[in-house]
Short mmCIF file of C-alpha atoms and ligand atoms in Angstrom, two decimals:
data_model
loop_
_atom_site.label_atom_id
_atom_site.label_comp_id
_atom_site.label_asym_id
_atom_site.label_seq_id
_atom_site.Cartn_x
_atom_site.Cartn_y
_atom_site.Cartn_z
CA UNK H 1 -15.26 -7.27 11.26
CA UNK H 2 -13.91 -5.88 14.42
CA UNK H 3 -13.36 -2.32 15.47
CA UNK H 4 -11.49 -0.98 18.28
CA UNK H 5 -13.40 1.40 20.84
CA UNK H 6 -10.57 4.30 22.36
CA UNK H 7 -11.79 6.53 25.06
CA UNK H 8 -8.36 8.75 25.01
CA UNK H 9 -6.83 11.23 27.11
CA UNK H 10 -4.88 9.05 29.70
CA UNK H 11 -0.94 8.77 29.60
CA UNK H 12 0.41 5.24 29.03
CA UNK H 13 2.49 3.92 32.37
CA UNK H 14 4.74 0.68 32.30
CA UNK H 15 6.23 -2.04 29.99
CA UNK H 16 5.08 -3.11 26.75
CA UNK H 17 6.66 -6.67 25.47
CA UNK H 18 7.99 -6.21 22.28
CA UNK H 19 7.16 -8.85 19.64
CA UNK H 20 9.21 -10.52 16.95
CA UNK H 21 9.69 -8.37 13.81
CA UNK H 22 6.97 -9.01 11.47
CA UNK H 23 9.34 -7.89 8.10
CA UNK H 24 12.06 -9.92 9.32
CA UNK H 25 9.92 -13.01 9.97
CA UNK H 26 8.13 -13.23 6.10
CA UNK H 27 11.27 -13.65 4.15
CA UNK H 28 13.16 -15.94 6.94
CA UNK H 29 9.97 -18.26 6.49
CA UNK H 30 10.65 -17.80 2.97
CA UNK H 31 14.27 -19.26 3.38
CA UNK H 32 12.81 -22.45 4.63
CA UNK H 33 12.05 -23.02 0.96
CA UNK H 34 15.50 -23.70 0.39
CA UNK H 35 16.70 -26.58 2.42
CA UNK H 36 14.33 -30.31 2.83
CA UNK H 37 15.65 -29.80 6.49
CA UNK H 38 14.16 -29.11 9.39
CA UNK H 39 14.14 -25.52 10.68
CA UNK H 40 12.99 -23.90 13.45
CA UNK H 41 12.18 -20.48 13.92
CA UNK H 42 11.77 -18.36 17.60
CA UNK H 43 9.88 -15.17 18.91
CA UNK H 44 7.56 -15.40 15.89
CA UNK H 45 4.60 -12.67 16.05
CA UNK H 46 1.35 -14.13 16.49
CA UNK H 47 0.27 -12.16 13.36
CA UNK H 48 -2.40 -12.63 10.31
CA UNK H 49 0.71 -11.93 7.92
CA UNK H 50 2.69 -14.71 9.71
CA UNK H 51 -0.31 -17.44 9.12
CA UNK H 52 -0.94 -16.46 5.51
CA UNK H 53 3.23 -17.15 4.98
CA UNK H 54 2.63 -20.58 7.05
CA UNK H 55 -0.65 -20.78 4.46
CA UNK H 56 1.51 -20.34 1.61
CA UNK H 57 4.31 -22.67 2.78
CA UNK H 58 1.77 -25.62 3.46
CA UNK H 59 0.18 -25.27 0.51
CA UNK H 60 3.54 -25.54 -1.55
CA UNK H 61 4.06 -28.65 0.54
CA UNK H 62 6.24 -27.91 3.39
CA UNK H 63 4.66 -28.92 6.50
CA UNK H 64 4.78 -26.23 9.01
CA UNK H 65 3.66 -26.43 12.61
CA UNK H 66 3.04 -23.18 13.96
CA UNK H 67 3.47 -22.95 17.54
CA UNK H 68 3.08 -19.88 20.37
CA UNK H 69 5.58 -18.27 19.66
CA UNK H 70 7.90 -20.76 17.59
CA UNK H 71 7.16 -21.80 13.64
CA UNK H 72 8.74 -25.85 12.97
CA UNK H 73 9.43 -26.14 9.35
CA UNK H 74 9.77 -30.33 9.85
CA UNK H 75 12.10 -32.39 7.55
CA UNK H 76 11.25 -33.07 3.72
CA UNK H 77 10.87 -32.22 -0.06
CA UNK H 78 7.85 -30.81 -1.14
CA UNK H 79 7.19 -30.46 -4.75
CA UNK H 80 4.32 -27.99 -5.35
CA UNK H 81 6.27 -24.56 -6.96
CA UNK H 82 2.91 -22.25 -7.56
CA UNK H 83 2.12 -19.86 -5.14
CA UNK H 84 -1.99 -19.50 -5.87
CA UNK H 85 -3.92 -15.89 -6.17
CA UNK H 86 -6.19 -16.19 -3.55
CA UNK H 87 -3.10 -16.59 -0.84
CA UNK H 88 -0.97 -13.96 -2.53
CA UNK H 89 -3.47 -11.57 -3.26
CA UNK H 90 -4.25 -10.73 0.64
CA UNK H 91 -0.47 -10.13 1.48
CA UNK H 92 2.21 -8.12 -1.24
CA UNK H 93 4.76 -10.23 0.92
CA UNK H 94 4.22 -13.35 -0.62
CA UNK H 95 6.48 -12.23 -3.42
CA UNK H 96 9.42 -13.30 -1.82
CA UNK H 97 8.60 -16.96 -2.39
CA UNK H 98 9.79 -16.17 -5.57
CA UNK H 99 13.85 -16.46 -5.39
CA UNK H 100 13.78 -19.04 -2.56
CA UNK H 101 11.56 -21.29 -5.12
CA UNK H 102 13.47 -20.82 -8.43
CA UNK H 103 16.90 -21.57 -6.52
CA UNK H 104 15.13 -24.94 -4.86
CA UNK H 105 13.17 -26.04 -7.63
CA UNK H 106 14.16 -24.27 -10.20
CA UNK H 107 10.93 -23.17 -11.08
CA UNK H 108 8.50 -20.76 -9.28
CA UNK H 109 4.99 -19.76 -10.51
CA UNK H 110 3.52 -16.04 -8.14
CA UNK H 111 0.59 -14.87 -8.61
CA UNK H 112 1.76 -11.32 -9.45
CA UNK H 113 0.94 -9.22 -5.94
CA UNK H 114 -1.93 -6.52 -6.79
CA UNK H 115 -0.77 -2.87 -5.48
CA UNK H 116 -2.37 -1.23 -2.24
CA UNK H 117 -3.45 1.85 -0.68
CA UNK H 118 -0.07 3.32 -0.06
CA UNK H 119 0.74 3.10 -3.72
CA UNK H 120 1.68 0.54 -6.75
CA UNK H 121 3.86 -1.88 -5.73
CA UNK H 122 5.63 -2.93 -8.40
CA UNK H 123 8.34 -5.68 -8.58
CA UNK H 124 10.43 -5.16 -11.83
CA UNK H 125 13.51 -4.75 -9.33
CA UNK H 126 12.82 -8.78 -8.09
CA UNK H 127 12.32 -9.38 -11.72
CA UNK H 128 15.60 -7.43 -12.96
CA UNK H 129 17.54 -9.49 -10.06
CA UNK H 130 16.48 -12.81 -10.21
CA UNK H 131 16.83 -12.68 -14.52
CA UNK H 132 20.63 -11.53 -14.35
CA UNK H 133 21.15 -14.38 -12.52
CA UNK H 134 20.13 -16.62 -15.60
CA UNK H 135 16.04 -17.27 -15.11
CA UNK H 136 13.51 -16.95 -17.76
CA UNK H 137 11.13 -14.80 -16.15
CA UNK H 138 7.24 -14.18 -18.01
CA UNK H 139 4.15 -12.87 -16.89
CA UNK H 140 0.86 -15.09 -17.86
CA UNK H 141 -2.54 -14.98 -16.40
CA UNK H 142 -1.64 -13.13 -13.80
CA UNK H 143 1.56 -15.16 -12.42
CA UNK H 144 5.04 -14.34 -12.57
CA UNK H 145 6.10 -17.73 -14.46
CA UNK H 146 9.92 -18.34 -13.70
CA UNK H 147 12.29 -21.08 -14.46
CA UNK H 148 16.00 -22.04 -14.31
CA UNK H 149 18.37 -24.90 -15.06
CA UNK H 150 20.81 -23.76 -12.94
CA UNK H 151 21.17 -20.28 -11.83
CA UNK H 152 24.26 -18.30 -12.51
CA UNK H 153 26.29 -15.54 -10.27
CA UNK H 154 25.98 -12.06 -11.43
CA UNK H 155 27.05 -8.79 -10.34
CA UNK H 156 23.41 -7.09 -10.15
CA UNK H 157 22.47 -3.33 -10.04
CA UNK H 158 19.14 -3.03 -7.82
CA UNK H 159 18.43 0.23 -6.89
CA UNK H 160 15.32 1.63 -8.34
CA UNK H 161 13.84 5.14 -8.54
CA UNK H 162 12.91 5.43 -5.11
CA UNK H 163 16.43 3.86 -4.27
CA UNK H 164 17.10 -0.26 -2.58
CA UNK H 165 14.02 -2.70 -2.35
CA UNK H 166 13.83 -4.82 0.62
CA UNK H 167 12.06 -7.90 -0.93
CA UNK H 168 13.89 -7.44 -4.00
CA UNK H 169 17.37 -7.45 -1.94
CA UNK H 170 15.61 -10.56 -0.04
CA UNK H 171 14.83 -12.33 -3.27
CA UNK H 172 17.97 -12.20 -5.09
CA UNK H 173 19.91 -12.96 -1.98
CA UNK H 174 18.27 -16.31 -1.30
CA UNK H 175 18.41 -17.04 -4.81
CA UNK H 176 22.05 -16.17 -5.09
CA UNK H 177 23.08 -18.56 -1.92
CA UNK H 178 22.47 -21.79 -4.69
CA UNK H 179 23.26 -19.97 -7.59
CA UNK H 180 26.95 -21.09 -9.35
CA UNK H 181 29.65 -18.86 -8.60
CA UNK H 182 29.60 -15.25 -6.77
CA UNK H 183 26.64 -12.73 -6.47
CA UNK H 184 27.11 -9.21 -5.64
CA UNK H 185 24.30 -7.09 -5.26
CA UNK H 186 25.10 -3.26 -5.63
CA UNK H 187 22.58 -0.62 -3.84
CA UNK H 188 20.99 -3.99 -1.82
CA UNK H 189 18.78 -2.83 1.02
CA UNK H 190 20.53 -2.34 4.45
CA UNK H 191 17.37 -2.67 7.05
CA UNK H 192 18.33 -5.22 9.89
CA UNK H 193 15.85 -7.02 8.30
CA UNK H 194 17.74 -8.21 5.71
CA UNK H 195 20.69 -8.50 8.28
CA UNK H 196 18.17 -11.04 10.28
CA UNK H 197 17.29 -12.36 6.86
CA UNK H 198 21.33 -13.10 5.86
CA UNK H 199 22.04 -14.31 9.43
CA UNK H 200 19.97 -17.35 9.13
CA UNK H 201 20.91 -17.99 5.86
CA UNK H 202 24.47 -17.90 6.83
CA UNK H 203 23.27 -20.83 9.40
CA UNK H 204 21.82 -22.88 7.30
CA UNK H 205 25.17 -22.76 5.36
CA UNK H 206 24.97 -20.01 3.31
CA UNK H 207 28.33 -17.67 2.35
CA UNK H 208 27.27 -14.19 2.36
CA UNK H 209 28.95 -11.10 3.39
CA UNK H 210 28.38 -7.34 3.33
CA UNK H 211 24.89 -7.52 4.83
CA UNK H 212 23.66 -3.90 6.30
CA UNK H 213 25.89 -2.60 3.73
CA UNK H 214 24.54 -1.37 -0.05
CA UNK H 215 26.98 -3.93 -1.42
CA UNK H 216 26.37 -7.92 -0.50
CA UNK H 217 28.38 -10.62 -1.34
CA UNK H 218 27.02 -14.43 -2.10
CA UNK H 219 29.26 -17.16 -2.82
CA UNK H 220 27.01 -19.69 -4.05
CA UNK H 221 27.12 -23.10 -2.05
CA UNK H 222 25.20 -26.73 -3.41
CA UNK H 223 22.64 -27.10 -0.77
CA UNK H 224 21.61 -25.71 2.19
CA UNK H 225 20.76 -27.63 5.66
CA UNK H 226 18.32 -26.65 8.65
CA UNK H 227 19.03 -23.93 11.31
CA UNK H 228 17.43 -22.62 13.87
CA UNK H 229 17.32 -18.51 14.39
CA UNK H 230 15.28 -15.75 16.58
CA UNK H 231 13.45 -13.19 15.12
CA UNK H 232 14.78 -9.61 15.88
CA UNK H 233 12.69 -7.54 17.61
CA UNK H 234 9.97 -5.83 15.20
CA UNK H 235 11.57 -1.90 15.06
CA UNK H 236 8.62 -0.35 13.90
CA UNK H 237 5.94 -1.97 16.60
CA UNK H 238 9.29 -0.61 18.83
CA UNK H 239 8.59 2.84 16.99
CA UNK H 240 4.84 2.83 17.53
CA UNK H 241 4.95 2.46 21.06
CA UNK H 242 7.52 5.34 21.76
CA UNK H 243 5.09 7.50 20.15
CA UNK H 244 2.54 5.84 21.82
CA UNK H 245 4.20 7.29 25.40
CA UNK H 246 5.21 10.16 23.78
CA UNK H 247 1.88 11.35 22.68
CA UNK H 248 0.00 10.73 25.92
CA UNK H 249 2.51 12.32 27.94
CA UNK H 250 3.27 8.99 29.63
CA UNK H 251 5.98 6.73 30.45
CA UNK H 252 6.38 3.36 29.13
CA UNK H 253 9.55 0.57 28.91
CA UNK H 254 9.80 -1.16 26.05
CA UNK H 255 11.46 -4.66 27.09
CA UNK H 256 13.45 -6.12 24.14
CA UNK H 257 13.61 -2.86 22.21
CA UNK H 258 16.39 -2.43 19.87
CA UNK H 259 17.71 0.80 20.20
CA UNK H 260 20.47 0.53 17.30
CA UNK H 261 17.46 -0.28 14.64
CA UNK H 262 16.06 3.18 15.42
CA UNK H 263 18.52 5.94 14.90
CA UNK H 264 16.63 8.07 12.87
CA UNK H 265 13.17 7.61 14.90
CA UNK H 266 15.08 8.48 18.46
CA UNK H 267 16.83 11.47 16.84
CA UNK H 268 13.73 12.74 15.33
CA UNK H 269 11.64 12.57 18.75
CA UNK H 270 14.24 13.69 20.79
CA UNK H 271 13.88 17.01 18.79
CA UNK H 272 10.58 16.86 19.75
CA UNK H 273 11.26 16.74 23.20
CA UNK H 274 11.02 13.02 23.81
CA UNK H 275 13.28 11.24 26.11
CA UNK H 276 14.61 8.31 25.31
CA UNK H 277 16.97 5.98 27.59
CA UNK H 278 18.45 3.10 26.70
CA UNK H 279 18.15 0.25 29.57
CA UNK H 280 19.21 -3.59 30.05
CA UNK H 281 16.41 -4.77 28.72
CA UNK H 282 15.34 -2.30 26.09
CA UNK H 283 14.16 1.15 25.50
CA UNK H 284 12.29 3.87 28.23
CA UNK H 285 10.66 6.68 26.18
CA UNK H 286 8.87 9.72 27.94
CA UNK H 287 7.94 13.11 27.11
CA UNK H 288 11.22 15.62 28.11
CA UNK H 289 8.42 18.48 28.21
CA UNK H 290 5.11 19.69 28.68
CA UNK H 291 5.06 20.48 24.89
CA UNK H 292 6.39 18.94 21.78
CA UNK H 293 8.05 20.58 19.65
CA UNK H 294 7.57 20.30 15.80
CA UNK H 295 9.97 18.48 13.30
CA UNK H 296 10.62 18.39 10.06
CA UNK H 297 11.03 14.37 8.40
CA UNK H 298 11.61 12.81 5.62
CA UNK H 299 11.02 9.37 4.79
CA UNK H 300 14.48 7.65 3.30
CA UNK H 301 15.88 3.83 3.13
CA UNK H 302 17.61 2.55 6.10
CA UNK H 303 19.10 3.61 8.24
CA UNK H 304 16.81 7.37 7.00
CA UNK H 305 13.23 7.55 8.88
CA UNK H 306 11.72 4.59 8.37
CA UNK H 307 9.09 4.66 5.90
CA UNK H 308 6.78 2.45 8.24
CA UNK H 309 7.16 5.11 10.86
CA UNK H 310 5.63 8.03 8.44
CA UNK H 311 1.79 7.80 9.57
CA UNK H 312 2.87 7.54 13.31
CA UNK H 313 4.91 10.44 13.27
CA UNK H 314 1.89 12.50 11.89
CA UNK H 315 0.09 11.65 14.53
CA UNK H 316 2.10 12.81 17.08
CA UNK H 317 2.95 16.35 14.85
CA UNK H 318 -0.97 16.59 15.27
CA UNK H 319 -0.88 17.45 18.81
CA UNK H 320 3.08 19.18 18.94
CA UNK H 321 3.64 22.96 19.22
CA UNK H 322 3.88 24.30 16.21
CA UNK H 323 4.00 23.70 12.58
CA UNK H 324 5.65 20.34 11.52
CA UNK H 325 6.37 18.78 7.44
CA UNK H 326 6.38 15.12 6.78
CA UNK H 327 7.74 13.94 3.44
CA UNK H 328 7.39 10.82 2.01
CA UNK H 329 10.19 9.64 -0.59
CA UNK H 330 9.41 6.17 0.01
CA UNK H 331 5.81 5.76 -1.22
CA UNK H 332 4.78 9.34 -2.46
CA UNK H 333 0.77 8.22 -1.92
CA UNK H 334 1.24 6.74 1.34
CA UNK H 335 -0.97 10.26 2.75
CA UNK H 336 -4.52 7.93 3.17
CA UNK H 337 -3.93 8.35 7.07
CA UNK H 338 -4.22 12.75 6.66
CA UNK H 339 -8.18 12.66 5.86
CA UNK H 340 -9.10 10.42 8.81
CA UNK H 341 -6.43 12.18 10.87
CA UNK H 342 -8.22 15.36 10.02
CA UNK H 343 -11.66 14.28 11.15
CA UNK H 344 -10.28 14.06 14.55
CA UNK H 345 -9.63 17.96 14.32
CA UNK H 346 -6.06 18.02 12.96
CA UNK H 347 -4.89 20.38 10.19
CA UNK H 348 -3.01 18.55 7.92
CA UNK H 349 -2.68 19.79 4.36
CA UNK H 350 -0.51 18.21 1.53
CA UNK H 351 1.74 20.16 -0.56
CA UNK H 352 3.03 17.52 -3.27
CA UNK H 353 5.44 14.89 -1.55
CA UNK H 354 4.92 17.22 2.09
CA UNK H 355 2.21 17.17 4.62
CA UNK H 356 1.98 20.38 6.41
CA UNK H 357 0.84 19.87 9.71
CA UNK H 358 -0.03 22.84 11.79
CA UNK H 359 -0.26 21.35 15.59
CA UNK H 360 -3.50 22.02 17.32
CA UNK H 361 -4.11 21.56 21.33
CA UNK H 362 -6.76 18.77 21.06
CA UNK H 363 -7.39 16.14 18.62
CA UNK H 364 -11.62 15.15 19.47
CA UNK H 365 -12.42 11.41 19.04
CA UNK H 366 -14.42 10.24 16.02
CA UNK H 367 -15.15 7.37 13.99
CA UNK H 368 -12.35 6.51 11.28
CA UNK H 369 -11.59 4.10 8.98
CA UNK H 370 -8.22 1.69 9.33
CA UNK H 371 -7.00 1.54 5.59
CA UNK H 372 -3.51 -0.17 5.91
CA UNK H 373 -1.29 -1.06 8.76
CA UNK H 374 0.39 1.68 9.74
CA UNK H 375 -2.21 4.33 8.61
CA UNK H 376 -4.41 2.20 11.19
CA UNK H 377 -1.57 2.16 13.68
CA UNK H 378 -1.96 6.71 13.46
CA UNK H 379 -5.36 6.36 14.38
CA UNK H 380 -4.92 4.03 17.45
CA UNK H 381 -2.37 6.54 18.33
CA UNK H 382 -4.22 9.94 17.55
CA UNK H 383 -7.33 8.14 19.76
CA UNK H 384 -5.39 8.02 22.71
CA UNK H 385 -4.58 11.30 23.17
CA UNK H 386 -8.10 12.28 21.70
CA UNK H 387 -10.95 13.85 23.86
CA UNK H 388 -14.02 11.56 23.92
CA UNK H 389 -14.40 8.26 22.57
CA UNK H 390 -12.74 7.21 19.02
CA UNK H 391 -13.88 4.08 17.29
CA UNK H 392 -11.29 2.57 14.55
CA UNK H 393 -13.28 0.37 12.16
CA UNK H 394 -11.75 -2.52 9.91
CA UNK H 395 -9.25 -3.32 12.32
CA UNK H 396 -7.67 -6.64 10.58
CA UNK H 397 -5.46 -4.31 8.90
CA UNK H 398 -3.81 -3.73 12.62
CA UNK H 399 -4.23 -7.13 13.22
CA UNK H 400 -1.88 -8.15 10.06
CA UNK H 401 0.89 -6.54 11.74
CA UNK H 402 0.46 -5.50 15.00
CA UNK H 403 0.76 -8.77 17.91
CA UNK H 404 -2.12 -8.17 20.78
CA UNK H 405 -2.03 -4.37 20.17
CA UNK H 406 -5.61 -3.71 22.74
CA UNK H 407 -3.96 -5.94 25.05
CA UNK H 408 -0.52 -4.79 24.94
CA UNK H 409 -1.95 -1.00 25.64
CA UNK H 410 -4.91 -1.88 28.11
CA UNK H 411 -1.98 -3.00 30.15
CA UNK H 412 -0.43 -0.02 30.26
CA UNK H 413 -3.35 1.98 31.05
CA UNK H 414 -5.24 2.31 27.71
CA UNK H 415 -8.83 2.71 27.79
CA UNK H 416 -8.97 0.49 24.76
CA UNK H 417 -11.08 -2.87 23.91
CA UNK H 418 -12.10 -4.80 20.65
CA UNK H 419 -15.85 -5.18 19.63
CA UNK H 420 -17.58 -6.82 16.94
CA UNK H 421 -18.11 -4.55 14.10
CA UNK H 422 -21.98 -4.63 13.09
C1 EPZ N 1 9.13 -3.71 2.58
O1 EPZ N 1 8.25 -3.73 1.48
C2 EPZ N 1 8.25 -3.76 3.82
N1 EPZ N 1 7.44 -4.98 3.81
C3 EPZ N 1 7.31 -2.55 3.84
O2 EPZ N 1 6.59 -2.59 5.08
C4 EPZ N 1 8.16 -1.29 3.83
O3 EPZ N 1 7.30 -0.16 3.78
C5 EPZ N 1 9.08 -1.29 2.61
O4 EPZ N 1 9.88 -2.50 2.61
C6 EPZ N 1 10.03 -0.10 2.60
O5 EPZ N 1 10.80 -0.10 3.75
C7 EPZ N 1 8.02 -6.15 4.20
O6 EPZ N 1 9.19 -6.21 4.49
C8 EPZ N 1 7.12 -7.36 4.22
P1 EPZ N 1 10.48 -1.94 -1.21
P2 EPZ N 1 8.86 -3.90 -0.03
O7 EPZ N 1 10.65 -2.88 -2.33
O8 EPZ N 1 10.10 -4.68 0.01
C9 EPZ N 1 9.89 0.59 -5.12
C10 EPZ N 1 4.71 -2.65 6.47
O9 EPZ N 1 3.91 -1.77 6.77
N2 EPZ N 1 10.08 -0.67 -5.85
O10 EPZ N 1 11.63 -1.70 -0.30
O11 EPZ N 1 7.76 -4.32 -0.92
C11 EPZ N 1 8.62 0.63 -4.31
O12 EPZ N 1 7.51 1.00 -5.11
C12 EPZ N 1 5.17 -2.78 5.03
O13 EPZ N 1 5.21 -3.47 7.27
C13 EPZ N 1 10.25 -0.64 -7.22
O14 EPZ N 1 10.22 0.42 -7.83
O15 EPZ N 1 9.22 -2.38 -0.37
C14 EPZ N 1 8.95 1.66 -3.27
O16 EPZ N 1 8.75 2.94 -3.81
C15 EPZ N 1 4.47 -1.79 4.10
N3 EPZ N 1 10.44 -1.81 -7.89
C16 EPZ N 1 10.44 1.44 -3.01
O17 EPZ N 1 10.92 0.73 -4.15
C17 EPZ N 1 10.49 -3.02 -7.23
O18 EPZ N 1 10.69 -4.06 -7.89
C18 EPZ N 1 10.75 0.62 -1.76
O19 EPZ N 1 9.95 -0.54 -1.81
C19 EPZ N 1 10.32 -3.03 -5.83
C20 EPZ N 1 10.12 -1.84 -5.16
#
């Protein structure tokens, strides 16, 4: 295993590339599940997450090439429907095989995706969706075992207690493009994701309207053909970087930023005294201010704070003027990042949902654990404004979602590289 080796304390100067969204790129490689065409997808992240989709694909039969930064899906039929434990079991994502398979092949066997350390995960809103539109769903052994003569327009409900689902939305959508008749899915998730998601169904011939709104539209068409599509820029790499300048005190342009994606995220560190200009080619973010002032967050669907964002806001509270709360509605256990956070010398308490977060003048470096991806991402973050050396162990958690993250920062100034973990 590797670990990352952060000597902090210098502020980040210049431009940072940013890749092709990660959560936009799973279920579009997904879609390719529903056509024998050929598709091609562009500004793919080199990412773990990306290969274990590719993994999954190949191993269902569709021959992917996987290219710099460009994923071939060639011409074909494949006829494998079972997506096996051992692939799904290392990424939650996998799920949304699911609708893309049942719609194709009218049958899909999942290994049912285990939970993780920001909470349970569970899927009874894919299960809900994908049923009212006429599949036999079961669980045995483990798998989700669905199947479907012919799948049947519905008008579904799919908000759950902690409001829309993403890869539920994602599921039923694909599913509902070769379903008979009209879909509409009430409270469907409205991250561009899904917009990127819908876009390239739309190419490859799919009706669908309402995307980016909580009510989407599917008139279900016979078949689908092969398109070609570009990833959107990955908002929450785009996030992690402005806080990455923001928290160093530096400067830094991030080309091919997507301003529009990240309402909340701007608005919530420009009240901590962040500036942040939109240019030609993207996003500059600096601090306004010697000090940053506190803020109070919480975590809400799209377009609220991004979820994904929570752990990287924390770190930057750790170090602002003041006291700060973070709340998480999203995924109420998604805290893991506070303990490790606090052996760096921050004061982070949680009060139910809330982390309190008292700002202190210097976080110290230290060894920490990564635990998930964005948790991981906090600590990258809280290291380079630390004093003294920090050392991140278990660092494929970064490397599931993050593209080239020492590189991208040495470049910038970071005193960052990657050594083999003993
Ligand atoms: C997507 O996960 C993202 N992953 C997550 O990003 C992100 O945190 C999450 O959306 C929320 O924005 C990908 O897109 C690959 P949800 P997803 O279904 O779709 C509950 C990252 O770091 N729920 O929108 O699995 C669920 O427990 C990852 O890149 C149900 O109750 O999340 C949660 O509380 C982490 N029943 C809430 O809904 C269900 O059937 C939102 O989850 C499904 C979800």
């Amino acid at each position: 295993m590797d670990k990352l080796v952060i000597e902090g304390g210098l502020p980040l100067k210049g431009e940072v590339r940013i890749s092709g969204s990660k959560n936009a790129c799973l279920p579009i490689m997904s879609a390719c599940l529903l056509t024998d065409d050929k598709c091609m997808i562009d500004n793919i992240p080199q990412l773990k997450d990306v290969l274990t989709m590719s993994e999954i694909l190949s191993f269902l039969g569709v021959d992917m090439e996987l290219g710099e930064r460009a994923i071939v899906r060639k011409s074909g039929s494949y006829e494998n429907f079972t997506a096996p434990y051992d692939i799904v079991s290392t990424m939650r994502a996998s799920i949304c095989v699911l609708g893309p398979l049942l719609a194709k092949k009218k049958k899909a066997k999942v290994s049912f995706p285990g939970g993780c350390v920001i909470g349970p995960r569970p899927i009874d809103l894919h299960i809900k969706g994908l049923r009212a539109l006429g599949a036999e769903i079961k669980i045995e052994g483990g798998y989700i075992v669905a199947r479907a003569k012919k799948l049947q327009g519905a008008n579904i409900y799919l908000g759950g207690h902690f409001g829309s689902s993403v890869l539920a939305t994602a599921n039923v959508m694909m599913a509902a493009t070769l379903a008979r008749g009209e879909s509409v899915i009430h409270c469907a998730a409205c991250e561009p994701e899904i917009a990127d998601l819908a876009k390239f169904l739309i190419k490859m011939g799919a009706k669908i309207e309402g995307y980016s709104t909580p009510i989407i539209k599917i008139k279900g068409v016979r078949s689908l053909h092969g398109a070609r599509h570009r990833i959107m820029p990955d908002r929450i790499e785009t996030g992690t970087y402005m806080i990455a300048s923001c928290i160093t005190g530096g400067s830094l342009h991030l080309k091919g930023a997507e301003s529009s994606h990240l309402m909340a995220v701007i608005d919530v560190l420009r009240q901590a005294n962040c500036l942040i200009l939109k240019t030609e080619r993207g996003l500059l973010v600096k601090r306004a201010k010697r000090d940053l002032s506190p803020v109070s967050v919480s975590t809400l669907p799209y377009p609220g704070f991004p979820t994904d964002m929570q752990a990287q806001i924390m770190s930057l509270m750790c170090v602002a003027n003041g006291i700060s709360v973070v709340t998480e509605k999203i995924f109420p256990e998604r805290f893991i990042h506070i303990s490790e956070l606090n052996r760096m010398g921050s004061q982070i308490f949680l009060e139910g949902p809330s982390a309190v977060i008292s700002g202190v003048a210097k976080l110290s470096g230290a060894r920490v654990m990564a635990s998930d991806l964005r948790a991981s991402a906090a600590l990258v973050l809280a290291g380079l404004v630390a004093r003294g050396k920090t050392e991140v162990h278990r660092i494929y958690h970064l490397d599931r979602g993050y593209e080239c993250i020492e590189e991208k920062l040495s470049k910038v100034g970071a005193r960052i590289k990657r050594i083999k973990d003993d």
